[in-house]
Amino acid sequence: LTGKSSENRALFGNYAGYNWNAGLTFNVPLGKRAEKAQIRQADSAVRSQELTFDQADQTLQLEVRSAVRAVTISLQSVRLSAEAKRYAEQQYNLQKAQFDTGISTNYFVLQAQENLEKTRLSELQARVSLLSAQAKLRLLEGSSLSLYHITLAE
């Protein structure tokens, strides 16, 4: 600000005696580094989510296979325990008939009756195990509600 002091006052008012500086900063990203970094971060997040999804999918498949296996084993267990119960009933009836004719003793009849009760209990436990395995499989399949015709209010 050089020149007459009265001219300076006319242009700048009372601020004519101060030093003024002005500047301009202009940033231009070279190679768009920030955008590329954001893209890499987004790609990494997508890969992470895909891995999480794949792990959940594998876990679900494993649980479904395990549940199907449990149902199959439980079905076999029910069949075998029913057959064992049938044989135990035959053994009990045979021991009772022999006792009635005087060929067998009360001890053998009671033993056959106890064996029959154990096989009945075993069959019931196998049936409960089967129902539990079926319920777990239906839960994993998501078919429990439709099986019992249950609708949820939305």
PDB file of N, CA, C and O in Angstrom, residues 3-40:
ATOM      1  N   GLY A   3       1.534   5.032  -1.597  1.00  0.00           N
ATOM      2  CA  GLY A   3       0.779   6.161  -2.105  1.00  0.00           C
ATOM      3  C   GLY A   3       0.374   7.062  -0.959  1.00  0.00           C
ATOM      4  O   GLY A   3       0.877   6.970   0.140  1.00  0.00           O
ATOM      5  N   LYS A   4      -0.535   7.895  -1.256  1.00  0.00           N
ATOM      6  CA  LYS A   4      -0.952   8.858  -0.259  1.00  0.00           C
ATOM      7  C   LYS A   4      -1.788   8.191   0.804  1.00  0.00           C
ATOM      8  O   LYS A   4      -2.599   7.315   0.530  1.00  0.00           O
ATOM      9  N   SER A   5      -1.614   8.640   1.969  1.00  0.00           N
ATOM     10  CA  SER A   5      -2.329   8.113   3.115  1.00  0.00           C
ATOM     11  C   SER A   5      -3.813   8.401   3.005  1.00  0.00           C
ATOM     12  O   SER A   5      -4.632   7.607   3.421  1.00  0.00           O
ATOM     13  N   SER A   6      -4.214   9.524   2.427  1.00  0.00           N
ATOM     14  CA  SER A   6      -5.634   9.856   2.291  1.00  0.00           C
ATOM     15  C   SER A   6      -6.295   8.927   1.268  1.00  0.00           C
ATOM     16  O   SER A   6      -7.444   8.538   1.417  1.00  0.00           O
ATOM     17  N   GLU A   7      -5.569   8.539   0.229  1.00  0.00           N
ATOM     18  CA  GLU A   7      -6.125   7.612  -0.758  1.00  0.00           C
ATOM     19  C   GLU A   7      -6.297   6.235  -0.130  1.00  0.00           C
ATOM     20  O   GLU A   7      -7.293   5.542  -0.379  1.00  0.00           O
ATOM     21  N   ASN A   8      -5.309   5.843   0.667  1.00  0.00           N
ATOM     22  CA  ASN A   8      -5.400   4.542   1.340  1.00  0.00           C
ATOM     23  C   ASN A   8      -6.583   4.500   2.285  1.00  0.00           C
ATOM     24  O   ASN A   8      -7.279   3.491   2.387  1.00  0.00           O
ATOM     25  N   ARG A   9      -6.805   5.629   2.965  1.00  0.00           N
ATOM     26  CA  ARG A   9      -7.940   5.663   3.887  1.00  0.00           C
ATOM     27  C   ARG A   9      -9.248   5.598   3.126  1.00  0.00           C
ATOM     28  O   ARG A   9     -10.216   5.017   3.594  1.00  0.00           O
ATOM     29  N   ALA A  10      -9.286   6.187   1.990  1.00  0.00           N
ATOM     30  CA  ALA A  10     -10.509   6.175   1.198  1.00  0.00           C
ATOM     31  C   ALA A  10     -10.810   4.748   0.725  1.00  0.00           C
ATOM     32  O   ALA A  10     -11.953   4.326   0.698  1.00  0.00           O
ATOM     33  N   LEU A  11      -9.772   4.004   0.347  1.00  0.00           N
ATOM     34  CA  LEU A  11      -9.964   2.641  -0.140  1.00  0.00           C
ATOM     35  C   LEU A  11     -10.194   1.653   1.004  1.00  0.00           C
ATOM     36  O   LEU A  11     -11.054   0.770   0.915  1.00  0.00           O
ATOM     37  N   PHE A  12      -9.421   1.758   2.070  1.00  0.00           N
ATOM     38  CA  PHE A  12      -9.446   0.735   3.111  1.00  0.00           C
ATOM     39  C   PHE A  12      -9.977   1.217   4.452  1.00  0.00           C
ATOM     40  O   PHE A  12      -9.993   0.462   5.412  1.00  0.00           O
ATOM     41  N   GLY A  13     -10.355   2.389   4.575  1.00  0.00           N
ATOM     42  CA  GLY A  13     -10.889   2.897   5.824  1.00  0.00           C
ATOM     43  C   GLY A  13      -9.797   3.004   6.865  1.00  0.00           C
ATOM     44  O   GLY A  13      -8.686   3.411   6.575  1.00  0.00           O
ATOM     45  N   ASN A  14     -10.093   2.661   8.082  1.00  0.00           N
ATOM     46  CA  ASN A  14      -9.136   2.765   9.176  1.00  0.00           C
ATOM     47  C   ASN A  14      -8.068   1.675   9.152  1.00  0.00           C
ATOM     48  O   ASN A  14      -7.188   1.658   9.981  1.00  0.00           O
ATOM     49  N   TYR A  15      -8.177   0.708   8.235  1.00  0.00           N
ATOM     50  CA  TYR A  15      -7.244  -0.415   8.195  1.00  0.00           C
ATOM     51  C   TYR A  15      -6.060  -0.171   7.282  1.00  0.00           C
ATOM     52  O   TYR A  15      -5.319  -1.071   6.965  1.00  0.00           O
ATOM     53  N   ALA A  16      -5.869   0.998   6.846  1.00  0.00           N
ATOM     54  CA  ALA A  16      -4.832   1.295   5.878  1.00  0.00           C
ATOM     55  C   ALA A  16      -3.444   1.091   6.436  1.00  0.00           C
ATOM     56  O   ALA A  16      -2.513   0.800   5.699  1.00  0.00           O
ATOM     57  N   GLY A  17      -3.245   1.174   7.734  1.00  0.00           N
ATOM     58  CA  GLY A  17      -1.921   1.053   8.298  1.00  0.00           C
ATOM     59  C   GLY A  17      -1.492  -0.396   8.543  1.00  0.00           C
ATOM     60  O   GLY A  17      -0.369  -0.660   8.936  1.00  0.00           O
ATOM     61  N   TYR A  18      -2.369  -1.361   8.322  1.00  0.00           N
ATOM     62  CA  TYR A  18      -2.053  -2.771   8.600  1.00  0.00           C
ATOM     63  C   TYR A  18      -1.500  -3.454   7.366  1.00  0.00           C
ATOM     64  O   TYR A  18      -1.781  -3.067   6.242  1.00  0.00           O
ATOM     65  N   ASN A  19      -0.733  -4.509   7.606  1.00  0.00           N
ATOM     66  CA  ASN A  19      -0.231  -5.336   6.504  1.00  0.00           C
ATOM     67  C   ASN A  19      -1.240  -6.436   6.210  1.00  0.00           C
ATOM     68  O   ASN A  19      -1.735  -7.098   7.119  1.00  0.00           O
ATOM     69  N   TRP A  20      -1.501  -6.658   4.959  1.00  0.00           N
ATOM     70  CA  TRP A  20      -2.470  -7.665   4.541  1.00  0.00           C
ATOM     71  C   TRP A  20      -1.780  -8.716   3.693  1.00  0.00           C
ATOM     72  O   TRP A  20      -0.924  -8.400   2.882  1.00  0.00           O
ATOM     73  N   ASN A  21      -2.185  -9.949   3.904  1.00  0.00           N
ATOM     74  CA  ASN A  21      -1.703 -11.066   3.086  1.00  0.00           C
ATOM     75  C   ASN A  21      -2.906 -11.908   2.681  1.00  0.00           C
ATOM     76  O   ASN A  21      -3.833 -12.111   3.475  1.00  0.00           O
ATOM     77  N   ALA A  22      -2.865 -12.443   1.516  1.00  0.00           N
ATOM     78  CA  ALA A  22      -3.924 -13.336   1.050  1.00  0.00           C
ATOM     79  C   ALA A  22      -3.259 -14.518   0.365  1.00  0.00           C
ATOM     80  O   ALA A  22      -2.196 -14.394  -0.239  1.00  0.00           O
ATOM     81  N   GLY A  23      -3.885 -15.692   0.504  1.00  0.00           N
ATOM     82  CA  GLY A  23      -3.319 -16.877  -0.122  1.00  0.00           C
ATOM     83  C   GLY A  23      -4.424 -17.815  -0.582  1.00  0.00           C
ATOM     84  O   GLY A  23      -5.564 -17.736  -0.141  1.00  0.00           O
ATOM     85  N   LEU A  24      -4.057 -18.725  -1.433  1.00  0.00           N
ATOM     86  CA  LEU A  24      -4.999 -19.706  -1.957  1.00  0.00           C
ATOM     87  C   LEU A  24      -4.286 -21.047  -1.971  1.00  0.00           C
ATOM     88  O   LEU A  24      -3.169 -21.170  -2.475  1.00  0.00           O
ATOM     89  N   THR A  25      -4.949 -22.055  -1.403  1.00  0.00           N
ATOM     90  CA  THR A  25      -4.395 -23.413  -1.399  1.00  0.00           C
ATOM     91  C   THR A  25      -5.278 -24.274  -2.285  1.00  0.00           C
ATOM     92  O   THR A  25      -6.495 -24.302  -2.126  1.00  0.00           O
ATOM     93  N   PHE A  26      -4.631 -24.991  -3.160  1.00  0.00           N
ATOM     94  CA  PHE A  26      -5.364 -25.835  -4.092  1.00  0.00           C
ATOM     95  C   PHE A  26      -4.751 -27.226  -4.035  1.00  0.00           C
ATOM     96  O   PHE A  26      -3.575 -27.403  -4.300  1.00  0.00           O
ATOM     97  N   ASN A  27      -5.559 -28.245  -3.621  1.00  0.00           N
ATOM     98  CA  ASN A  27      -5.077 -29.621  -3.528  1.00  0.00           C
ATOM     99  C   ASN A  27      -5.649 -30.432  -4.671  1.00  0.00           C
ATOM    100  O   ASN A  27      -6.861 -30.480  -4.863  1.00  0.00           O
ATOM    101  N   VAL A  28      -4.796 -31.081  -5.385  1.00  0.00           N
ATOM    102  CA  VAL A  28      -5.213 -31.969  -6.461  1.00  0.00           C
ATOM    103  C   VAL A  28      -4.633 -33.337  -6.140  1.00  0.00           C
ATOM    104  O   VAL A  28      -3.405 -33.491  -6.081  1.00  0.00           O
ATOM    105  N   PRO A  29      -5.491 -34.302  -5.881  1.00  0.00           N
ATOM    106  CA  PRO A  29      -4.949 -35.637  -5.589  1.00  0.00           C
ATOM    107  C   PRO A  29      -4.288 -36.227  -6.822  1.00  0.00           C
ATOM    108  O   PRO A  29      -4.847 -36.197  -7.912  1.00  0.00           O
ATOM    109  N   LEU A  30      -3.116 -36.747  -6.631  1.00  0.00           N
ATOM    110  CA  LEU A  30      -2.387 -37.363  -7.733  1.00  0.00           C
ATOM    111  C   LEU A  30      -2.704 -38.852  -7.737  1.00  0.00           C
ATOM    112  O   LEU A  30      -2.460 -39.555  -6.771  1.00  0.00           O
ATOM    113  N   GLY A  31      -3.281 -39.315  -8.782  1.00  0.00           N
ATOM    114  CA  GLY A  31      -3.558 -40.729  -8.931  1.00  0.00           C
ATOM    115  C   GLY A  31      -4.775 -41.200  -8.149  1.00  0.00           C
ATOM    116  O   GLY A  31      -5.004 -42.372  -8.032  1.00  0.00           O
ATOM    117  N   LYS A  32      -5.527 -40.325  -7.583  1.00  0.00           N
ATOM    118  CA  LYS A  32      -6.749 -40.655  -6.858  1.00  0.00           C
ATOM    119  C   LYS A  32      -6.492 -41.713  -5.783  1.00  0.00           C
ATOM    120  O   LYS A  32      -7.153 -42.731  -5.698  1.00  0.00           O
ATOM    121  N   ARG A  33      -5.507 -41.479  -4.947  1.00  0.00           N
ATOM    122  CA  ARG A  33      -5.130 -42.435  -3.909  1.00  0.00           C
ATOM    123  C   ARG A  33      -6.252 -42.690  -2.912  1.00  0.00           C
ATOM    124  O   ARG A  33      -6.489 -43.820  -2.507  1.00  0.00           O
ATOM    125  N   ALA A  34      -6.925 -41.640  -2.490  1.00  0.00           N
ATOM    126  CA  ALA A  34      -7.989 -41.792  -1.490  1.00  0.00           C
ATOM    127  C   ALA A  34      -9.119 -42.666  -2.030  1.00  0.00           C
ATOM    128  O   ALA A  34      -9.614 -43.552  -1.331  1.00  0.00           O
ATOM    129  N   GLU A  35      -9.514 -42.440  -3.276  1.00  0.00           N
ATOM    130  CA  GLU A  35     -10.591 -43.231  -3.856  1.00  0.00           C
ATOM    131  C   GLU A  35     -10.180 -44.688  -4.011  1.00  0.00           C
ATOM    132  O   GLU A  35     -10.957 -45.596  -3.759  1.00  0.00           O
ATOM    133  N   LYS A  36      -8.935 -44.901  -4.439  1.00  0.00           N
ATOM    134  CA  LYS A  36      -8.443 -46.272  -4.590  1.00  0.00           C
ATOM    135  C   LYS A  36      -8.392 -46.979  -3.235  1.00  0.00           C
ATOM    136  O   LYS A  36      -8.708 -48.165  -3.130  1.00  0.00           O
ATOM    137  N   ALA A  37      -8.003 -46.259  -2.200  1.00  0.00           N
ATOM    138  CA  ALA A  37      -7.971 -46.849  -0.850  1.00  0.00           C
ATOM    139  C   ALA A  37      -9.377 -47.206  -0.390  1.00  0.00           C
ATOM    140  O   ALA A  37      -9.591 -48.264   0.210  1.00  0.00           O
ATOM    141  N   GLN A  38     -10.354 -46.346  -0.683  1.00  0.00           N
ATOM    142  CA  GLN A  38     -11.737 -46.640  -0.317  1.00  0.00           C
ATOM    143  C   GLN A  38     -12.249 -47.863  -1.071  1.00  0.00           C
ATOM    144  O   GLN A  38     -12.972 -48.678  -0.515  1.00  0.00           O
ATOM    145  N   ILE A  39     -11.867 -47.983  -2.333  1.00  0.00           N
ATOM    146  CA  ILE A  39     -12.277 -49.147  -3.124  1.00  0.00           C
ATOM    147  C   ILE A  39     -11.668 -50.419  -2.537  1.00  0.00           C
ATOM    148  O   ILE A  39     -12.342 -51.440  -2.411  1.00  0.00           O
ATOM    149  N   ARG A  40     -10.395 -50.358  -2.155  1.00  0.00           N
ATOM    150  CA  ARG A  40      -9.751 -51.527  -1.544  1.00  0.00           C
ATOM    151  C   ARG A  40     -10.422 -51.897  -0.226  1.00  0.00           C
ATOM    152  O   ARG A  40     -10.626 -53.075   0.058  1.00  0.00           O
TER     153      ARG A  40
END
